[in-house]
Amino acid sequence: MELQIREFSVDLRQPLSTAKGDIERREGFLVAVDAAGTTGIGEATPLPGWTESLAECGDALNSVSDPKRALADGSLADAPAARHAVSLALADARARAANQPLATTLDTDSHTSFPVNSTLGDAGLESTVEAAKTAVSQGYECLKVKVGARDPSEDADRLRAVRDAVGSGVSIRADANASWDRWTADRFLDAVADVDLEYLEQPLPATELDGHAVLRRLHDTPIALDESLATVSPKRAIASNAADVLVCKPMALGGPDRVRDVAARARDAGVGVVVTTTIDAVVARLGALHVAASLPDNRAHGLATASFLDGDLADDPAPVRDGTMRVPDAPGLGIDVTDVFD
Ligand SMILES: [Mg+2]
């Protein structure tokens, strides 16, 4: 059982600024594996800060001689993006062999569709309100607003203005991307107490589990962790009572199987899971879609990220419509292997 590996590069529509600098394109590897009598495909799109580097990912994939054993023996433990590609390709092959959508093979009660959130950037109040209205008119019922670039009282005013504009029927999440300290987060949470946020995502730096636990005790607004899961294990995050919700990126956690393991553990602890991408190409986005659909919670996931890319590896069989993504009916991921890998 051999792994075929192909490099790819997809430009972003606009450079994306992150804590690790601007990203202009997403580069990674498509893999194909023959298993269960058929071919499955996977994608490794590493994002330093969350995963190994591109070079480390390529080395890890090239070191795989037996894909199944590589998943089981821990040899890809330090290369989550590489592990993701192998795990996804094997899961895709199994689902294609069973002639079922991947989500169905992960859980027979999987959802056929689910809502996704629309992400609004850190623009000023009026632009944010306009973007929120546009998203709601497109059918989104969940908005994620970036905060943390300005004073917390200004961010609170932005969120209150969005709430006033969209009404009480729309969920609003705020994502601070680890930009605050405890006191700034306190000020923000005091100021948005009447806004009815679904949750505040990652107010504090990644390693500050205790700080997040304190915020949960002091405020009614639920707390989600995202960046923390790049540095601490989901198990520790749950045990620290630091989160109401874990934001799970399949690429960063090491594959669809890993996300399902984390989700099961989270569910046992009463913690929710939201699945998001690392701005991946179509193969990994579809993988994330199937994993999200397989989870019992039908909450909005953060998978509406295709629009960040200028072009893709193939046509997307699961575009966002009315703020919703549908699981493709076709077997496996729902994309022809020959469309991306011939
Ligand atoms: Mg986030």
Short mmCIF file of C-alpha atoms and ligand atoms in Angstrom, two decimals:
data_model
loop_
_atom_site.label_atom_id
_atom_site.label_comp_id
_atom_site.label_asym_id
_atom_site.label_seq_id
_atom_site.Cartn_x
_atom_site.Cartn_y
_atom_site.Cartn_z
CA MET A 1 0.00 0.00 0.00
CA GLU A 2 1.85 3.01 -1.32
CA LEU A 3 1.25 6.70 -0.85
CA GLN A 4 1.26 8.88 -3.95
CA ILE A 5 2.18 12.47 -3.14
CA ARG A 6 1.72 15.61 -5.21
CA GLU A 7 2.57 19.19 -4.25
CA PHE A 8 0.11 22.01 -4.81
CA SER A 9 -0.14 25.74 -4.29
CA VAL A 10 -3.29 27.87 -4.27
CA ASP A 11 -3.18 31.68 -4.01
CA LEU A 12 -5.32 33.51 -1.51
CA ARG A 13 -7.64 36.16 -2.86
CA GLN A 14 -6.11 38.64 -0.40
CA PRO A 15 -3.11 38.19 1.89
CA LEU A 16 -4.27 37.05 5.32
CA SER A 17 -2.51 38.66 8.25
CA THR A 18 -1.81 36.30 11.14
CA ALA A 19 0.32 36.44 14.27
CA LYS A 20 3.00 34.61 12.26
CA GLY A 21 2.96 37.17 9.43
CA ASP A 22 1.05 37.54 6.18
CA ILE A 23 0.01 34.45 4.24
CA GLU A 24 -0.31 34.92 0.47
CA ARG A 25 -0.90 31.35 -0.63
CA ARG A 26 -1.64 27.93 0.77
CA GLU A 27 0.83 25.23 -0.16
CA GLY A 28 0.59 21.58 0.64
CA PHE A 29 0.39 18.03 -0.60
CA LEU A 30 -2.36 15.92 -2.06
CA VAL A 31 -1.99 12.24 -1.31
CA ALA A 32 -3.65 9.18 -2.81
CA VAL A 33 -3.67 5.78 -1.24
CA ASP A 34 -4.97 2.47 -2.56
CA ALA A 35 -6.87 0.72 0.20
CA ALA A 36 -10.01 -1.36 0.60
CA GLY A 37 -9.82 -2.11 -3.14
CA THR A 38 -10.17 1.53 -4.14
CA THR A 39 -8.29 4.83 -4.13
CA GLY A 40 -8.79 7.45 -1.43
CA ILE A 41 -7.45 10.99 -1.37
CA GLY A 42 -6.27 13.27 1.38
CA GLU A 43 -4.72 16.72 1.76
CA ALA A 44 -1.95 18.10 3.95
CA THR A 45 -1.93 21.90 4.03
CA PRO A 46 0.40 22.80 6.89
CA LEU A 47 0.11 26.14 8.64
CA PRO A 48 3.08 26.93 10.89
CA GLY A 49 1.88 27.98 14.32
CA TRP A 50 -0.74 25.22 14.06
CA THR A 51 1.15 22.39 12.38
CA GLU A 52 4.59 21.38 11.14
CA SER A 53 6.22 23.40 8.32
CA LEU A 54 5.75 22.59 4.63
CA ALA A 55 9.21 21.00 4.45
CA GLU A 56 8.62 18.92 7.59
CA CYS A 57 5.25 17.85 6.22
CA GLY A 58 6.84 16.70 2.94
CA ASP A 59 9.54 14.79 4.82
CA ALA A 60 6.94 13.12 7.03
CA LEU A 61 4.80 12.06 4.08
CA ASN A 62 7.84 10.76 2.18
CA SER A 63 8.79 8.66 5.21
CA VAL A 64 5.48 6.77 5.14
CA SER A 65 5.88 3.26 3.77
CA ASP A 66 2.73 1.74 5.26
CA PRO A 67 -0.07 4.37 5.64
CA LYS A 68 -2.18 2.30 8.05
CA ARG A 69 0.75 1.55 10.30
CA ALA A 70 1.91 5.18 10.18
CA LEU A 71 -1.43 6.25 11.69
CA ALA A 72 -1.33 3.62 14.39
CA ASP A 73 2.33 3.68 15.47
CA GLY A 74 2.56 7.40 16.30
CA SER A 75 5.30 8.07 13.75
CA LEU A 76 3.37 11.10 12.46
CA ALA A 77 2.71 12.53 15.92
CA ASP A 78 4.83 15.64 15.26
CA ALA A 79 3.37 16.17 11.79
CA PRO A 80 -0.39 16.66 12.22
CA ALA A 81 -0.94 17.93 8.66
CA ALA A 82 0.81 14.87 7.21
CA ARG A 83 -1.15 12.61 9.53
CA HIS A 84 -4.34 14.40 8.47
CA ALA A 85 -3.67 13.63 4.79
CA VAL A 86 -3.03 9.93 5.44
CA SER A 87 -5.96 9.54 7.81
CA LEU A 88 -8.35 11.32 5.45
CA ALA A 89 -7.19 9.30 2.41
CA LEU A 90 -7.74 6.00 4.23
CA ALA A 91 -11.16 7.12 5.51
CA ASP A 92 -12.10 8.28 1.99
CA ALA A 93 -11.04 4.92 0.51
CA ARG A 94 -13.11 3.02 3.09
CA ALA A 95 -16.17 5.16 2.38
CA ARG A 96 -15.79 4.82 -1.39
CA ALA A 97 -15.48 1.04 -1.00
CA ALA A 98 -18.67 1.06 1.11
CA ASN A 99 -20.35 3.28 -1.52
CA GLN A 100 -21.38 5.77 1.17
CA PRO A 101 -20.60 9.40 1.95
CA LEU A 102 -17.68 9.65 4.37
CA ALA A 103 -19.91 11.25 7.04
CA THR A 104 -22.23 8.22 6.99
CA THR A 105 -19.33 5.82 7.54
CA LEU A 106 -18.18 7.93 10.51
CA ASP A 107 -21.67 7.93 12.06
CA THR A 108 -24.79 6.38 10.58
CA ASP A 109 -26.85 9.19 12.16
CA SER A 110 -24.75 11.92 10.55
CA HIS A 111 -26.44 15.13 9.45
CA THR A 112 -27.06 15.77 5.76
CA SER A 113 -26.56 19.52 6.19
CA PHE A 114 -25.56 22.01 8.86
CA PRO A 115 -25.25 25.79 9.27
CA VAL A 116 -21.94 27.60 8.96
CA ASN A 117 -20.86 30.94 10.34
CA SER A 118 -19.98 33.99 8.29
CA THR A 119 -16.74 35.61 9.45
CA LEU A 120 -16.70 39.40 9.70
CA GLY A 121 -13.31 41.11 9.96
CA ASP A 122 -12.17 43.76 12.42
CA ALA A 123 -13.48 46.76 10.47
CA GLY A 124 -15.08 49.75 12.21
CA LEU A 125 -18.61 49.79 13.57
CA GLU A 126 -20.50 50.88 10.45
CA SER A 127 -18.66 48.53 8.08
CA THR A 128 -19.14 45.66 10.52
CA VAL A 129 -22.87 46.32 10.73
CA GLU A 130 -23.11 46.49 6.91
CA ALA A 131 -21.20 43.20 6.56
CA ALA A 132 -23.46 41.60 9.16
CA LYS A 133 -26.60 42.70 7.32
CA THR A 134 -25.20 41.40 4.02
CA ALA A 135 -24.38 38.01 5.58
CA VAL A 136 -27.85 37.71 7.11
CA SER A 137 -29.44 38.65 3.76
CA GLN A 138 -27.40 35.79 2.22
CA GLY A 139 -28.98 33.38 4.70
CA TYR A 140 -26.37 33.16 7.45
CA GLU A 141 -27.83 32.71 10.92
CA CYS A 142 -24.47 32.74 12.69
CA LEU A 143 -21.91 35.53 12.54
CA LYS A 144 -18.37 35.46 13.85
CA VAL A 145 -16.96 38.92 14.47
CA LYS A 146 -13.24 39.51 14.89
CA VAL A 147 -12.41 41.60 17.95
CA GLY A 148 -9.22 42.57 19.76
CA ALA A 149 -7.79 45.12 17.33
CA ARG A 150 -9.28 48.09 19.20
CA ASP A 151 -10.32 49.08 22.71
CA PRO A 152 -12.69 46.50 24.23
CA SER A 153 -15.38 49.14 24.79
CA GLU A 154 -15.30 49.92 21.04
CA ASP A 155 -15.51 46.21 20.24
CA ALA A 156 -18.47 45.92 22.58
CA ASP A 157 -20.16 48.84 20.79
CA ARG A 158 -19.58 47.08 17.44
CA LEU A 159 -21.17 43.88 18.72
CA ARG A 160 -24.13 45.71 20.26
CA ALA A 161 -24.68 47.53 16.96
CA VAL A 162 -24.59 44.20 15.10
CA ARG A 163 -27.07 42.72 17.57
CA ASP A 164 -29.39 45.72 17.11
CA ALA A 165 -29.14 45.37 13.31
CA VAL A 166 -29.71 41.60 13.01
CA GLY A 167 -32.10 40.97 15.91
CA SER A 168 -32.19 38.22 18.46
CA GLY A 169 -32.60 35.31 16.02
CA VAL A 170 -29.00 35.40 14.77
CA SER A 171 -26.12 33.88 16.76
CA ILE A 172 -23.14 36.14 17.26
CA ARG A 173 -19.70 34.85 18.15
CA ALA A 174 -16.68 37.05 18.88
CA ASP A 175 -13.10 35.91 18.20
CA ALA A 176 -10.27 37.79 19.92
CA ASN A 177 -7.48 35.57 18.55
CA ALA A 178 -5.59 35.61 21.88
CA SER A 179 -5.07 39.36 21.84
CA TRP A 180 -6.11 40.30 25.39
CA ASP A 181 -4.96 39.93 28.96
CA ARG A 182 -7.34 38.93 31.76
CA TRP A 183 -8.28 42.51 32.65
CA THR A 184 -9.00 43.56 29.07
CA ALA A 185 -11.10 40.44 28.56
CA ASP A 186 -12.95 41.25 31.80
CA ARG A 187 -13.73 44.73 30.55
CA PHE A 188 -14.99 43.36 27.25
CA LEU A 189 -17.15 40.69 28.87
CA ASP A 190 -18.67 43.22 31.29
CA ALA A 191 -19.45 45.50 28.36
CA VAL A 192 -21.14 42.78 26.24
CA ALA A 193 -23.15 41.20 29.05
CA ASP A 194 -26.38 42.40 27.39
CA VAL A 195 -25.42 41.43 23.81
CA ASP A 196 -26.15 37.69 24.19
CA LEU A 197 -23.02 36.39 22.50
CA GLU A 198 -23.01 32.67 21.68
CA TYR A 199 -19.42 32.68 22.87
CA LEU A 200 -16.17 34.62 23.05
CA GLU A 201 -13.37 32.73 21.33
CA GLN A 202 -9.81 32.73 22.63
CA PRO A 203 -9.64 36.02 24.53
CA LEU A 204 -6.31 35.17 26.19
CA PRO A 205 -2.97 33.75 25.04
CA ALA A 206 -2.94 30.07 24.13
CA THR A 207 -1.25 28.71 27.26
CA GLU A 208 -3.46 30.60 29.75
CA LEU A 209 -5.92 27.85 30.56
CA ASP A 210 -6.37 29.04 34.14
CA GLY A 211 -7.16 32.57 32.96
CA HIS A 212 -9.86 31.26 30.63
CA ALA A 213 -11.26 29.15 33.49
CA VAL A 214 -11.47 32.29 35.66
CA LEU A 215 -13.28 34.22 32.90
CA ARG A 216 -15.80 31.37 32.68
CA ARG A 217 -16.45 31.60 36.41
CA LEU A 218 -16.79 35.39 36.45
CA HIS A 219 -18.98 35.92 33.37
CA ASP A 220 -22.07 34.41 31.77
CA THR A 221 -20.72 34.58 28.21
CA PRO A 222 -19.42 31.12 27.22
CA ILE A 223 -15.73 30.80 26.33
CA ALA A 224 -14.32 28.91 23.33
CA LEU A 225 -10.70 27.84 22.86
CA ASP A 226 -9.03 27.76 19.45
CA GLU A 227 -5.34 28.76 19.48
CA SER A 228 -4.91 26.94 22.82
CA LEU A 229 -5.40 23.62 21.05
CA ALA A 230 -2.22 24.23 19.02
CA THR A 231 -0.17 24.16 22.23
CA VAL A 232 -2.07 22.17 24.85
CA SER A 233 -3.88 18.89 24.41
CA PRO A 234 -7.67 19.00 24.15
CA LYS A 235 -7.69 16.63 27.12
CA ARG A 236 -5.90 19.22 29.28
CA ALA A 237 -8.09 22.04 28.00
CA ILE A 238 -11.18 20.07 29.04
CA ALA A 239 -9.73 19.02 32.39
CA SER A 240 -8.85 22.65 33.18
CA ASN A 241 -12.49 23.74 32.87
CA ALA A 242 -11.16 26.38 30.49
CA ALA A 243 -13.77 26.08 27.74
CA ASP A 244 -17.45 25.73 26.97
CA VAL A 245 -16.57 25.04 23.34
CA LEU A 246 -13.47 23.66 21.59
CA VAL A 247 -12.74 24.93 18.09
CA CYS A 248 -11.31 21.89 16.30
CA LYS A 249 -9.23 22.16 13.13
CA PRO A 250 -8.81 18.70 11.59
CA MET A 251 -5.50 19.76 9.99
CA ALA A 252 -4.05 20.89 13.33
CA LEU A 253 -5.39 17.95 15.33
CA GLY A 254 -4.05 15.32 12.91
CA GLY A 255 -7.08 14.10 10.99
CA PRO A 256 -10.79 13.34 11.04
CA ASP A 257 -10.33 10.45 13.48
CA ARG A 258 -8.62 12.78 15.94
CA VAL A 259 -11.43 15.33 15.76
CA ARG A 260 -13.98 12.61 16.48
CA ASP A 261 -11.93 11.42 19.47
CA VAL A 262 -11.74 14.97 20.84
CA ALA A 263 -15.46 15.52 20.23
CA ALA A 264 -16.37 12.35 22.13
CA ARG A 265 -14.19 13.38 25.06
CA ALA A 266 -15.62 16.90 24.98
CA ARG A 267 -19.19 15.63 24.89
CA ASP A 268 -18.58 13.51 27.99
CA ALA A 269 -17.47 16.69 29.77
CA GLY A 270 -20.39 18.79 28.50
CA VAL A 271 -18.12 20.78 26.19
CA GLY A 272 -19.25 21.64 22.64
CA VAL A 273 -17.20 21.33 19.45
CA VAL A 274 -17.08 23.62 16.42
CA VAL A 275 -15.11 22.40 13.39
CA THR A 276 -13.10 24.92 11.35
CA THR A 277 -10.44 24.80 8.65
CA THR A 278 -6.92 26.19 8.42
CA ILE A 279 -7.94 27.80 5.07
CA ASP A 280 -7.51 24.51 3.25
CA ALA A 281 -8.11 23.45 -0.34
CA VAL A 282 -11.22 21.55 -1.40
CA VAL A 283 -10.14 18.05 -0.33
CA ALA A 284 -9.44 19.01 3.29
CA ARG A 285 -12.49 21.29 3.43
CA LEU A 286 -14.64 18.35 2.37
CA GLY A 287 -12.96 16.21 5.00
CA ALA A 288 -13.83 18.81 7.65
CA LEU A 289 -17.39 18.98 6.32
CA HIS A 290 -17.89 15.22 6.68
CA VAL A 291 -16.42 15.19 10.18
CA ALA A 292 -18.62 18.13 11.21
CA ALA A 293 -21.71 16.40 9.78
CA SER A 294 -20.86 13.25 11.74
CA LEU A 295 -20.98 15.00 15.14
CA PRO A 296 -24.25 14.89 17.13
CA ASP A 297 -24.25 18.69 17.71
CA ASN A 298 -25.73 20.46 14.72
CA ARG A 299 -24.26 23.83 15.62
CA ALA A 300 -22.79 26.22 13.07
CA HIS A 301 -19.29 25.25 12.00
CA GLY A 302 -16.54 27.52 10.67
CA LEU A 303 -16.21 25.91 7.26
CA ALA A 304 -17.19 28.76 4.95
CA THR A 305 -13.56 29.40 4.01
CA ALA A 306 -13.50 28.56 0.28
CA SER A 307 -13.95 32.23 -0.54
CA PHE A 308 -10.51 33.02 0.90
CA LEU A 309 -8.93 31.14 -2.02
CA ASP A 310 -8.37 32.42 -5.54
CA GLY A 311 -8.96 29.17 -7.40
CA ASP A 312 -8.88 25.65 -6.02
CA LEU A 313 -7.82 22.10 -6.84
CA ALA A 314 -11.24 21.22 -8.29
CA ASP A 315 -14.83 22.42 -8.32
CA ASP A 316 -16.34 22.45 -4.84
CA PRO A 317 -19.26 20.00 -4.61
CA ALA A 318 -20.40 21.59 -1.33
CA PRO A 319 -20.65 25.35 -1.75
CA VAL A 320 -22.32 27.39 0.99
CA ARG A 321 -25.95 28.16 0.17
CA ASP A 322 -28.24 30.12 2.49
CA GLY A 323 -25.63 29.89 5.24
CA THR A 324 -25.77 26.09 5.03
CA MET A 325 -23.47 23.36 3.76
CA ARG A 326 -24.86 20.07 2.45
CA VAL A 327 -23.02 16.78 2.52
CA PRO A 328 -22.50 15.56 -1.07
CA ASP A 329 -24.40 12.34 -1.88
CA ALA A 330 -21.50 10.77 -3.79
CA PRO A 331 -19.36 8.14 -2.05
CA GLY A 332 -16.36 9.14 0.05
CA LEU A 333 -15.48 12.82 0.13
CA GLY A 334 -17.84 13.48 -2.76
CA ILE A 335 -15.21 14.48 -5.31
CA ASP A 336 -13.79 12.44 -8.19
CA VAL A 337 -10.26 11.26 -7.54
CA THR A 338 -9.39 12.03 -11.17
CA ASP A 339 -10.55 15.64 -10.73
CA VAL A 340 -7.68 16.32 -8.36
CA PHE A 341 -5.25 13.44 -8.80
CA ASP A 342 -4.75 11.74 -12.16
MG MG B 1 -10.36 31.45 16.10
#
